[in-house]
Short mmCIF file of C-alpha atoms in Angstrom, two decimals:
data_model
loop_
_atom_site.label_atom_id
_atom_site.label_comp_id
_atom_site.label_asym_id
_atom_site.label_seq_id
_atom_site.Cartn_x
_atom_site.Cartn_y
_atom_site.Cartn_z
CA UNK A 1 7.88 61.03 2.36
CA UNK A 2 9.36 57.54 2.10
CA UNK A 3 6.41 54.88 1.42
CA UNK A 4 5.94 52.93 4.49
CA UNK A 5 3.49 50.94 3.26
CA UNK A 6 3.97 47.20 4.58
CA UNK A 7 4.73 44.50 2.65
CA UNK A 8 2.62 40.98 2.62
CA UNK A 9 4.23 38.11 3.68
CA UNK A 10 5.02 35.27 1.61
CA UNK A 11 3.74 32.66 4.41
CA UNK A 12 0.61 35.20 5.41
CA UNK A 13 -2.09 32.22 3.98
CA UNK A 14 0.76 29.76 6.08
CA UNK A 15 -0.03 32.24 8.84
CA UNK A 16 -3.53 31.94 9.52
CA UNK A 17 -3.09 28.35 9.65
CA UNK A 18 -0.70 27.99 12.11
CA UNK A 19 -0.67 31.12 14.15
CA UNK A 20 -4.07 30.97 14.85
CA UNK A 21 -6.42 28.57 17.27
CA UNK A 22 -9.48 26.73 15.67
CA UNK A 23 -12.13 24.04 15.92
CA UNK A 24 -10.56 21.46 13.82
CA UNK A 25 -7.07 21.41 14.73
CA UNK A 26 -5.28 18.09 16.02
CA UNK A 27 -4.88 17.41 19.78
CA UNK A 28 -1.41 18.80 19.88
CA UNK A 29 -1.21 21.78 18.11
CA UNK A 30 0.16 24.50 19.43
CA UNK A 31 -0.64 27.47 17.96
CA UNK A 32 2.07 30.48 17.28
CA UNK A 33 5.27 31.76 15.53
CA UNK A 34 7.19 29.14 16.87
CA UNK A 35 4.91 26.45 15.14
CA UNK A 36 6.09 28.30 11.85
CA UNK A 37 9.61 28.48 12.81
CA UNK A 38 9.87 24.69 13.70
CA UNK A 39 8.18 23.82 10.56
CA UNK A 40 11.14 25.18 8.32
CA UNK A 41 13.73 24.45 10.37
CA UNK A 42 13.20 21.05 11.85
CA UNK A 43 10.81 19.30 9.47
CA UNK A 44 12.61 16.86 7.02
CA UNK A 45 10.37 15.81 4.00
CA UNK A 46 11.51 13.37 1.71
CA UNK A 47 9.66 13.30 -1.97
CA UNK A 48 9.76 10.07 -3.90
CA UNK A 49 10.01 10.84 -7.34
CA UNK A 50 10.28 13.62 -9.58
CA UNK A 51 8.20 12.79 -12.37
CA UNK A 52 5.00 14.94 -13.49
CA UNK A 53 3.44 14.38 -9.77
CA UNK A 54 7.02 14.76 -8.39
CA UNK A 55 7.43 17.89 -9.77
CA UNK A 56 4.30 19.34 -8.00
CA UNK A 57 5.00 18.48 -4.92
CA UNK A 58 8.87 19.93 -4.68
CA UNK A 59 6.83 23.03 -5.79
CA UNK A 60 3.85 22.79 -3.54
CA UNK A 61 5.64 21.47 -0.15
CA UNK A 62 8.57 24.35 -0.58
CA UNK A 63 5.85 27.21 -0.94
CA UNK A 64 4.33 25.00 2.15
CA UNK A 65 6.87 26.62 4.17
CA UNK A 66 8.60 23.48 4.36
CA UNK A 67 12.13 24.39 4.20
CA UNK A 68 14.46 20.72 4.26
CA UNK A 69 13.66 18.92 1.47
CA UNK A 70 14.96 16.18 -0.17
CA UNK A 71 14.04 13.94 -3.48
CA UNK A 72 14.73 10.60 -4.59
CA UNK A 73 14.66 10.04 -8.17
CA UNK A 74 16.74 6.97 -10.44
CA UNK A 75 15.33 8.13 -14.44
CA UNK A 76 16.65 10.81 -16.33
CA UNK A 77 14.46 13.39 -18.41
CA UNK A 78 13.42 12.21 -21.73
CA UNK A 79 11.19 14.52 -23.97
CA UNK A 80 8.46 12.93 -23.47
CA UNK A 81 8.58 14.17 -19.97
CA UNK A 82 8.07 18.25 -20.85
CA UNK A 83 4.68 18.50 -21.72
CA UNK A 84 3.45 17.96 -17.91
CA UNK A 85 6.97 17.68 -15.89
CA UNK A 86 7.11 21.68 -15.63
CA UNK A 87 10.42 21.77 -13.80
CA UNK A 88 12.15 20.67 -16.96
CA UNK A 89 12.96 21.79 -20.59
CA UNK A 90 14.29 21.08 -23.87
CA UNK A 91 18.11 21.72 -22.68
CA UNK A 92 17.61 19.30 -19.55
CA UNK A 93 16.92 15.98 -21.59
CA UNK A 94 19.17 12.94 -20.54
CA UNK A 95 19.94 14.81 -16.96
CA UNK A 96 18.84 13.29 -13.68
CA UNK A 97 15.33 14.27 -12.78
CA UNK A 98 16.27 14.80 -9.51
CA UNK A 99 18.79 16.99 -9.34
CA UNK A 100 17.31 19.20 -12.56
CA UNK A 101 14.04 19.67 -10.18
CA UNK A 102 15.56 20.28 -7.20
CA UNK A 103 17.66 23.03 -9.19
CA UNK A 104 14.94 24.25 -10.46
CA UNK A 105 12.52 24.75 -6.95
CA UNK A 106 15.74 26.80 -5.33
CA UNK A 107 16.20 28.99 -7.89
CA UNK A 108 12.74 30.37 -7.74
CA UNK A 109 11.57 29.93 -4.19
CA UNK A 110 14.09 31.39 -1.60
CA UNK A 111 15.28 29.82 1.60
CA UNK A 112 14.57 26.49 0.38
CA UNK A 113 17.34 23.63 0.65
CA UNK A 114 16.65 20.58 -1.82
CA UNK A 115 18.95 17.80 -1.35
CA UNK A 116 18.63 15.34 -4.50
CA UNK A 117 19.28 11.44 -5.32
CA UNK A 118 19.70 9.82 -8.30
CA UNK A 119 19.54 6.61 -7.46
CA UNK A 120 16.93 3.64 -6.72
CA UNK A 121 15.56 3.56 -3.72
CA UNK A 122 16.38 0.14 -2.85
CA UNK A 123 20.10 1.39 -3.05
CA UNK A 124 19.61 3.34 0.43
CA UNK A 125 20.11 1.98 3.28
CA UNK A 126 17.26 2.34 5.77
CA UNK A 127 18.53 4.53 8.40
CA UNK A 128 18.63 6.84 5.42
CA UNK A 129 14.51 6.90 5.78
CA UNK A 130 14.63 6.79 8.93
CA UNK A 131 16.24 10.18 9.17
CA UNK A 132 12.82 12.07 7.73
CA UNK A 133 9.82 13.72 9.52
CA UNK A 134 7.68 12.07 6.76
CA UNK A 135 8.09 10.54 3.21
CA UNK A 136 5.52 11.53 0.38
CA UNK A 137 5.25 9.21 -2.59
CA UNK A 138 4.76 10.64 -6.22
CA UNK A 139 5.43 7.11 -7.68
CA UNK A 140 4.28 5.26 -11.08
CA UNK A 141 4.46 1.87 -9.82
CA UNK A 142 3.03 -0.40 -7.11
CA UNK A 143 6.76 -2.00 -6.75
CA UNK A 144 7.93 0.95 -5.72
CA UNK A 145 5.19 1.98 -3.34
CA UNK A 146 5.48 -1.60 -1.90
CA UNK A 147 8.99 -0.99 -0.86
CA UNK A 148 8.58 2.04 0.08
CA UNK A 149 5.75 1.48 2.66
CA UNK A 150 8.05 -1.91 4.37
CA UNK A 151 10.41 0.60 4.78
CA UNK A 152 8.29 2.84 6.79
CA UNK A 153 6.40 0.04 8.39
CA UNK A 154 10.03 -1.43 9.59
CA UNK A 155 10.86 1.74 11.82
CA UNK A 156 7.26 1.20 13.96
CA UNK A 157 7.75 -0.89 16.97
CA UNK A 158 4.63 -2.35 19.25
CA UNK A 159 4.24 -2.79 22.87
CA UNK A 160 3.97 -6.03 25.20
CA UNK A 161 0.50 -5.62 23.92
CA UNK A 162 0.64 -5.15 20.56
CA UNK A 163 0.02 -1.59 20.50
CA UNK A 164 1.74 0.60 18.20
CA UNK A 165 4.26 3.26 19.73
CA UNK A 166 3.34 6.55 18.56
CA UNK A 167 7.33 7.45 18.33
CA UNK A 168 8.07 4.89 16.02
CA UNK A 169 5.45 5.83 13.38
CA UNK A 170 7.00 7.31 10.14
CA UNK A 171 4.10 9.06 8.60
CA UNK A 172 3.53 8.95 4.43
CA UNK A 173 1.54 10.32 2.28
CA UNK A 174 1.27 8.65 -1.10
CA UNK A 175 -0.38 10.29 -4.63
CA UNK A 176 -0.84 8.77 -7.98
CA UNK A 177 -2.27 9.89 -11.26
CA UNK A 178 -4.02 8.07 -14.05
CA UNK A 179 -5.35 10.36 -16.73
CA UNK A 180 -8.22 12.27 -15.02
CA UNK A 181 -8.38 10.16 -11.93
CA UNK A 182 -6.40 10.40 -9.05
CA UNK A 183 -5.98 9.46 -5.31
CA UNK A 184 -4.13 11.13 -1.99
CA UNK A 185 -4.08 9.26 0.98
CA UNK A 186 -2.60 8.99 4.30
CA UNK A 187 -0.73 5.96 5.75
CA UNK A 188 0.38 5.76 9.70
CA UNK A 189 1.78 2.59 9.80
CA UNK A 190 0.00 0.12 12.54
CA UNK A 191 -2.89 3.29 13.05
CA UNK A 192 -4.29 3.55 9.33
CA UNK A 193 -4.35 1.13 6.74
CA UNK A 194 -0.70 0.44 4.81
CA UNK A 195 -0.55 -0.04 1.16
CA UNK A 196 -0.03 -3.46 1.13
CA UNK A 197 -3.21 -3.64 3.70
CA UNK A 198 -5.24 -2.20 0.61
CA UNK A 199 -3.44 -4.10 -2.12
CA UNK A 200 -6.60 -5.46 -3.27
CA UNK A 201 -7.62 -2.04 -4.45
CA UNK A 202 -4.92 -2.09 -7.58
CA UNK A 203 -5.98 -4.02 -10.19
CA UNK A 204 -3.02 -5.74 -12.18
CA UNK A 205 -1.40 -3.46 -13.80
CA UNK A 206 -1.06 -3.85 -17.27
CA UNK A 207 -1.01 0.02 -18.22
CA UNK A 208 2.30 2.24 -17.85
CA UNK A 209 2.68 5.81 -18.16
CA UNK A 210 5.06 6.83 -20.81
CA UNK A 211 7.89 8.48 -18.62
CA UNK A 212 8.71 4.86 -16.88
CA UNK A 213 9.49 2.89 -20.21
CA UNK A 214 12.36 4.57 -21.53
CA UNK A 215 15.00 4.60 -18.59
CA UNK A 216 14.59 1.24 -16.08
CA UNK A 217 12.53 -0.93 -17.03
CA UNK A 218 10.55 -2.76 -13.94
CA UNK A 219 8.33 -5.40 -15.60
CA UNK A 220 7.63 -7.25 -18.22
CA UNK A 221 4.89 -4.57 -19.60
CA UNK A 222 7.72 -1.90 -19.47
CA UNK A 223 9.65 -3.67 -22.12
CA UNK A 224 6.94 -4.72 -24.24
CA UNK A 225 5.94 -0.81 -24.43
CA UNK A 226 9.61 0.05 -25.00
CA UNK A 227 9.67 -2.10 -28.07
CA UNK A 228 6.19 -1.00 -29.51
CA UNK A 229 6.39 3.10 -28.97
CA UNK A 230 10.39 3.37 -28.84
CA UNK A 231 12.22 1.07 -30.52
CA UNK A 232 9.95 0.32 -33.40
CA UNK A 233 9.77 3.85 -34.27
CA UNK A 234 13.60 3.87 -34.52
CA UNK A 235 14.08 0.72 -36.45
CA UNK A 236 11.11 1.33 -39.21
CA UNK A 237 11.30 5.30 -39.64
CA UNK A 238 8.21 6.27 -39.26
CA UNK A 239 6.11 3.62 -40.59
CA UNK A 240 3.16 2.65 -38.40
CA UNK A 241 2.95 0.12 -36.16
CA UNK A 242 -0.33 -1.92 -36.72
CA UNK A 243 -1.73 -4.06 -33.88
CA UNK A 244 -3.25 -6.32 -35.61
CA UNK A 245 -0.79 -7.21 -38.34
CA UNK A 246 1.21 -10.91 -36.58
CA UNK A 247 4.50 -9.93 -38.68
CA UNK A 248 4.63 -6.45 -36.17
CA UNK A 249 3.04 -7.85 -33.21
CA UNK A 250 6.32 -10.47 -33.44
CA UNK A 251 8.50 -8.29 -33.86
CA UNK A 252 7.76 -5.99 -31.28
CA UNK A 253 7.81 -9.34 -28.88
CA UNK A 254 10.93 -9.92 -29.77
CA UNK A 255 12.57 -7.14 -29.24
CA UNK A 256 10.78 -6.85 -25.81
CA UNK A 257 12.13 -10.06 -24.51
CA UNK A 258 15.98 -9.20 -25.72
CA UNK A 259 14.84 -5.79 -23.34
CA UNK A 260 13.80 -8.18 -21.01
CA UNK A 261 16.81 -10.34 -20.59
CA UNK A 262 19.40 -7.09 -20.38
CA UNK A 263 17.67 -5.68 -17.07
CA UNK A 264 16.61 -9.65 -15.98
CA UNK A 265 13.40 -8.80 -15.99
CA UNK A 266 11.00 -12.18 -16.02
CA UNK A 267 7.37 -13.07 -17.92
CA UNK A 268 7.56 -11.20 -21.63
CA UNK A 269 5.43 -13.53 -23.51
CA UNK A 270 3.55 -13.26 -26.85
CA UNK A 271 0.26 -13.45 -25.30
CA UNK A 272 1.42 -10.73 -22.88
CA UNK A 273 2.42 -8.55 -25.69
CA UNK A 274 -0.62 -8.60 -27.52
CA UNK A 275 -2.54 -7.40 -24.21
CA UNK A 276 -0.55 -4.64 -23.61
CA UNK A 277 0.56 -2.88 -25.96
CA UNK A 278 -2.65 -0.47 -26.73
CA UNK A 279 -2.69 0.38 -23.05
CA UNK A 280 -0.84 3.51 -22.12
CA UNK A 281 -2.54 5.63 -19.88
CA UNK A 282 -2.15 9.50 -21.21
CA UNK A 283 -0.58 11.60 -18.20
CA UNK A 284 -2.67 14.65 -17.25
CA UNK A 285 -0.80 17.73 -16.04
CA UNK A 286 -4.15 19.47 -13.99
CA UNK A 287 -4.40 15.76 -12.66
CA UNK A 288 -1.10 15.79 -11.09
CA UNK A 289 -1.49 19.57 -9.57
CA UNK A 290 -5.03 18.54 -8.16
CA UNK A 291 -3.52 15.42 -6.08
CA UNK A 292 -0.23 16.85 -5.79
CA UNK A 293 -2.41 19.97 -3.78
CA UNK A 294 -3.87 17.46 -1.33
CA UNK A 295 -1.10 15.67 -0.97
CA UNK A 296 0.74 18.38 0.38
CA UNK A 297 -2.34 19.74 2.67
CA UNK A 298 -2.07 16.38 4.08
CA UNK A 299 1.85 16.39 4.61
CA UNK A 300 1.40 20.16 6.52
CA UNK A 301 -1.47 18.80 8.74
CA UNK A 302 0.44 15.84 10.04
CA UNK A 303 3.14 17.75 10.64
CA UNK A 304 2.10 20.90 12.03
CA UNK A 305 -1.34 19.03 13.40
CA UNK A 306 -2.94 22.47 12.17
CA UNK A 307 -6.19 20.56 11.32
CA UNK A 308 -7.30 16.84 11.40
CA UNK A 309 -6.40 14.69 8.73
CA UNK A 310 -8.28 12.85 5.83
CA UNK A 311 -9.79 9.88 7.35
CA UNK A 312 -8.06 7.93 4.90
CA UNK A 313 -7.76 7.53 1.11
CA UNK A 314 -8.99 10.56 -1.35
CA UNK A 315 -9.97 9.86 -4.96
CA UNK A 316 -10.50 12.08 -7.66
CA UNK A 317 -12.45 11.69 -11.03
CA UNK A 318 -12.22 14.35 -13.50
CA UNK A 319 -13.34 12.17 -16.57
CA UNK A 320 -17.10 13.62 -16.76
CA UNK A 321 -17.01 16.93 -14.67
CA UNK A 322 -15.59 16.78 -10.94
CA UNK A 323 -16.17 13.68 -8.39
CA UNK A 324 -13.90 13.70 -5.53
CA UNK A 325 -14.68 11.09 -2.46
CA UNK A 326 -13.16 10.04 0.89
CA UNK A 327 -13.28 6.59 1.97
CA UNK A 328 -12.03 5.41 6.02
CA UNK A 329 -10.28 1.85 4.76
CA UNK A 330 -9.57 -0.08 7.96
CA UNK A 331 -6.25 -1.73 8.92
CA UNK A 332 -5.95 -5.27 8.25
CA UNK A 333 -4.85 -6.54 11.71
CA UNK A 334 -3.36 -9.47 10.17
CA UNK A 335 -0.96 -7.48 7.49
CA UNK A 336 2.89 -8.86 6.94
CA UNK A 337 4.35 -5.22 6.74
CA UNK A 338 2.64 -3.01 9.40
CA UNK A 339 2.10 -5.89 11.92
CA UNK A 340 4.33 -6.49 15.01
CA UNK A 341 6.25 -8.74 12.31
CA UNK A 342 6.14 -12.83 11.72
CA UNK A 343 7.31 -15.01 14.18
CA UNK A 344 10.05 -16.99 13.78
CA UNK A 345 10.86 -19.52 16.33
CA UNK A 346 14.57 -20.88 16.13
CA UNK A 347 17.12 -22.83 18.30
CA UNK A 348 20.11 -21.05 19.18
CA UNK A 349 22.39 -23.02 17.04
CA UNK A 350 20.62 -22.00 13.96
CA UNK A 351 23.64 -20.39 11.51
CA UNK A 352 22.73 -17.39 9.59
CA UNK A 353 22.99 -19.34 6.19
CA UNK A 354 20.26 -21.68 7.60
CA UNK A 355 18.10 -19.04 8.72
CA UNK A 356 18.43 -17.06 5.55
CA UNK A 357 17.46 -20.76 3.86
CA UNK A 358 14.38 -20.94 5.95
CA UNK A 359 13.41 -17.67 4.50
CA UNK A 360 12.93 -19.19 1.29
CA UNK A 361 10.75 -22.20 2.45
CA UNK A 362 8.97 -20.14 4.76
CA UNK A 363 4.61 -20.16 3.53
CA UNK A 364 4.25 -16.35 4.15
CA UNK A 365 7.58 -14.97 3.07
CA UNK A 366 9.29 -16.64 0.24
CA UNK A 367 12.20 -14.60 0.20
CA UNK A 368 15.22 -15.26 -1.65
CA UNK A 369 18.56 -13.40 -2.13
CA UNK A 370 17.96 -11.75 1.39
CA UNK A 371 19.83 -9.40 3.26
CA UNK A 372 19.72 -9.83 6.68
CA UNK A 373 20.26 -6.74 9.80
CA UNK A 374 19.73 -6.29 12.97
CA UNK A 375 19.09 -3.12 15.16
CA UNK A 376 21.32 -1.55 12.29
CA UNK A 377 23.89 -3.60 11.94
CA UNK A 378 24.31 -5.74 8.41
CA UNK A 379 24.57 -9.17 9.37
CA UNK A 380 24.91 -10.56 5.77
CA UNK A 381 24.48 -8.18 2.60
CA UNK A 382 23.88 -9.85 -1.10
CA UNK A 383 25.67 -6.51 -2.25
CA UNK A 384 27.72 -4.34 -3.18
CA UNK A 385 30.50 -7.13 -3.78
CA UNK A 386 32.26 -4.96 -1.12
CA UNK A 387 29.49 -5.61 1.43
CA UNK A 388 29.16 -9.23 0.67
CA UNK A 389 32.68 -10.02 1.26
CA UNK A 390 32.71 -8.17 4.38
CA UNK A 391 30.15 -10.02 5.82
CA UNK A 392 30.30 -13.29 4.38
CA UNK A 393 32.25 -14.83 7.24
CA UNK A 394 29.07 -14.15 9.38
CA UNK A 395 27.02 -16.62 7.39
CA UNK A 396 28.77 -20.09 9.28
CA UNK A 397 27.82 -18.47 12.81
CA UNK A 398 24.78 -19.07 15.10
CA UNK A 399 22.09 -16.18 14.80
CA UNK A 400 22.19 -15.77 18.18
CA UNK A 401 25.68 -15.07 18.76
CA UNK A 402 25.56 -12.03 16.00
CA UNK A 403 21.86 -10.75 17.85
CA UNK A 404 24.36 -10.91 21.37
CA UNK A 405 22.11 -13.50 22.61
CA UNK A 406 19.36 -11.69 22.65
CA UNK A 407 15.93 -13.85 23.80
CA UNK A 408 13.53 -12.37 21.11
CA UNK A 409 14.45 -8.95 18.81
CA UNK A 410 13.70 -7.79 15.49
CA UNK A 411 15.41 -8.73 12.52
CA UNK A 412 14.88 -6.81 8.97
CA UNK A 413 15.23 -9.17 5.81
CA UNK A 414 15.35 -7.69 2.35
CA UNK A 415 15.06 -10.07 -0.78
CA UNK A 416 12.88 -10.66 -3.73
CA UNK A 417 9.64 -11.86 -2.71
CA UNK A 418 7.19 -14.29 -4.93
CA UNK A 419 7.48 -17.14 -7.13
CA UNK A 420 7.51 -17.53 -11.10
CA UNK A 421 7.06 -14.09 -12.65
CA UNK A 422 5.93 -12.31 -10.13
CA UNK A 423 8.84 -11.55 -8.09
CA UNK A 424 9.98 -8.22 -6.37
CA UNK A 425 12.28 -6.59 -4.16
CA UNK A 426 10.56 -7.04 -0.80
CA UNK A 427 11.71 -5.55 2.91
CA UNK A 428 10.11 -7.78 5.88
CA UNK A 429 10.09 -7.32 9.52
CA UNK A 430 10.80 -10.49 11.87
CA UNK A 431 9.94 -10.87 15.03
CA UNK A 432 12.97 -13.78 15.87
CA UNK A 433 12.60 -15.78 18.93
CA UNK A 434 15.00 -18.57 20.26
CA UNK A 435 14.20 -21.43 22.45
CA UNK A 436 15.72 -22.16 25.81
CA UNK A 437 16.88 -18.73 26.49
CA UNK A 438 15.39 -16.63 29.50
CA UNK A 439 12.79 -18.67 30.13
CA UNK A 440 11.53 -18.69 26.56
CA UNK A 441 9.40 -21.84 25.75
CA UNK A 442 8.46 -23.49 22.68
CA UNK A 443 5.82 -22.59 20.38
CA UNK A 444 3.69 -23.41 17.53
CA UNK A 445 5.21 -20.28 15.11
CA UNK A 446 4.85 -22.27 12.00
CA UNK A 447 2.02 -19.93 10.36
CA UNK A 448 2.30 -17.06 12.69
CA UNK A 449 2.52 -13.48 12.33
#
């Protein structure tokens, strides 16, 4: 007699989440095999990063039943990476870590499709984000998150009275690791709080996990810790590196600042060197599966609305035992990124090159080098070469004219951001408004947002 005995189904936990009605679930779920359906063929996730956390949650969203993935990754694998970034192995070292992992989660989980990009993320352009049900961050740096959440917080668009429109929201999810500790949170730009809204709660960050130092350096700390755990290892064979001897300490500054000036990377200083360089923060595989877990929870409940969703920001603290906690931050109604955008008042003469000057006067923004589009369209680009000569003969003509005379519109500006050392890559919304048109009168913009 053949053995009819049924098979369980690979989504049967998936199923009693989503087939099923319950007391928790969001206000427009919709219980039923179509919900499941939908969910692997519709819903677009895009990962951010494929380091140890990255990993994770290629693994964990794809057995999610999440079927259209994609990851975003610009460092290749070193072997420092293979004690927690499970997705890789000896063979794989120098190789994208994007493309390795996303390798990697088809081969064992079938039915997946894992599009990968090794690149930087500033390199895409944004209707590249824009194309995504939701973006989940596995990122090192608070650079990179930065960027990350203007991008999101570009694509939401308010009302006449400043009320968010739910269709414009982008939904993220962000994770990070440090040793034992940990947080998940949510972000629904102009609803929750953004990251730059809870800025506050980083302090500066003078520790690095290992993985970032080798490939791309991003600050000044990066190639201070290059020089002191990389290069000094290579240039003195073995012998130790002692902190507090002046004659290493020296050398391991100078070496950082001839890092420094190959990537043009601003602020190595002696004094800097010395407070950095016993600070690297040990990387904790269970860490990264414990956030990486509710990260992905959270990414299925927003998009399947199969339960409510943390209320806002999750941390974890595995140093003595287990302490996990969930905090409601509120939304700073005055933010630069997931406000209706600063207001900028101009006459309708203004020329692109003088607005893009303004920009770098302006109190609140700062911005130099900027990029300038509008409603998709690139205006003026800083680069590729190819871009900038494309569009440099926009630069002598009036604003308005290249925004079709539009009375007020939004404008996206990206740049670096700051002054002295602390500079970054920056994306701002604008909210640009020109006199005399349409019955639009003057007003007092000169600190607005």
């Amino acid at each position: 007699m053949a053995d009819t005995t049924a098979q369980p189904s690979r989504s049967r936990d998936l199923d009693k989440l989503l087939l099923r009605p319950g007391h928790l679930v969001g206000p427009n779920f919709e219980p039923g095999p179509e919900l499941r359906d939908d969910l692997k063929e519709y819903a677009k996730v895009l990962v951010v990063g494929a380091g140890g956390l990255g990993c994770e949650l290629l693994k964990d969203l794809a057995l999610s039943g999440f079927r259209n993935l994609e990851v975003i990754d610009m460092d290749r694998i070193e072997v420092s990476n293979l004690n927690r970034q499970f997705l890789f192995r000896f063979e794989d070292v120098g190789k994208p870590k994007a493309e390795v992992a996303a390798k990697r989660v088809m081969d064992r989980i079938s039915g997946v499709n894992i599009v990968p990009h090794f690149c930087r993320i500033e390199d895409k352009e944004l209707e590249f984000y824009n194309d995504f049900s939701i973006i989940v961050l596995g990122l090192d740096s608070i650079e990179a998150r930065s960027y990350i959440n203007a991008v999101a917080c570009s694509f939401l668009e308010y009302d006449s009275d400043d009320n968010p429109r739910e269709e414009t929201i982008k939904p993220m999810v962000d994770g990070g690791t440090e040793g034992f500790k940990g947080h998940a949170r949510i972000i629904m730009p102009g609803v929750t709080p953004c990251f730059e809204c809870t800025i506050w709660l980083f302090p500066p960050q003078v520790k690095f996990p290992l993985c970032t130092l080798a490939e791309t350096p991003r600050t000044a700390a990066h190639c201070i810790e290059y020089a002191h755990l990389i290069k000094w290892d290579e240039a003195h064979s073995g012998k130790s590196f002692d902190p507090d001897n002046p004659e290493h300490m020296q050398w391991v500054y100078s070496e950082a600042v001839k890092r420094a000036e190959l990537f043009g990377i601003l602020g190595v200083t002696y004094s800097l060197t010395q407070g950095v360089v016993k600070n690297i923060i040990p990387a904790i595989a269970s860490t990264n599966a414990i956030i990486s877990a509710a990260c992905a929870l959270e990414t299925l409940k927003i998009v399947s609305a199969c339960s409510k969703t943390l209320s806002n920001y999750l941390t974890y603290n595995g140093v003595e035992g287990l302490h996990t906690k969930v905090t409601e931050f509120v939304k700073d109604k005055d933010c630069l990124v997931c406000g209706p955008g600063i207001l900028i008042e101009l006459d309708t003469s203004v020329t692109l090159k003088k607005f893009i000057d303004l920009l770098e006067d302006h109190p609140k923004l700062l911005l130099s080098r900027a990029s300038v589009t509008h409603r998709g369209k690139n205006l003026y680009m800083q680069g590729p070469p190819v871009l900038e000569e494309m569009t440099r003969s926009n630069l002598d003509m009036p604003l308005c004219d290249l925004m079709d005379k539009i009375p007020k519109d939004i404008v996206h500006v990206t740049g670096i951001a700051g002054k002295g050392d602390k500079k970054q890559s920056c994306l701002r919304k604008l909210r640009v408004v020109f006199k005399g048109i349409d019955g639009v009168t003057d007003m007092d913009t000169a600190g607005g947002a």
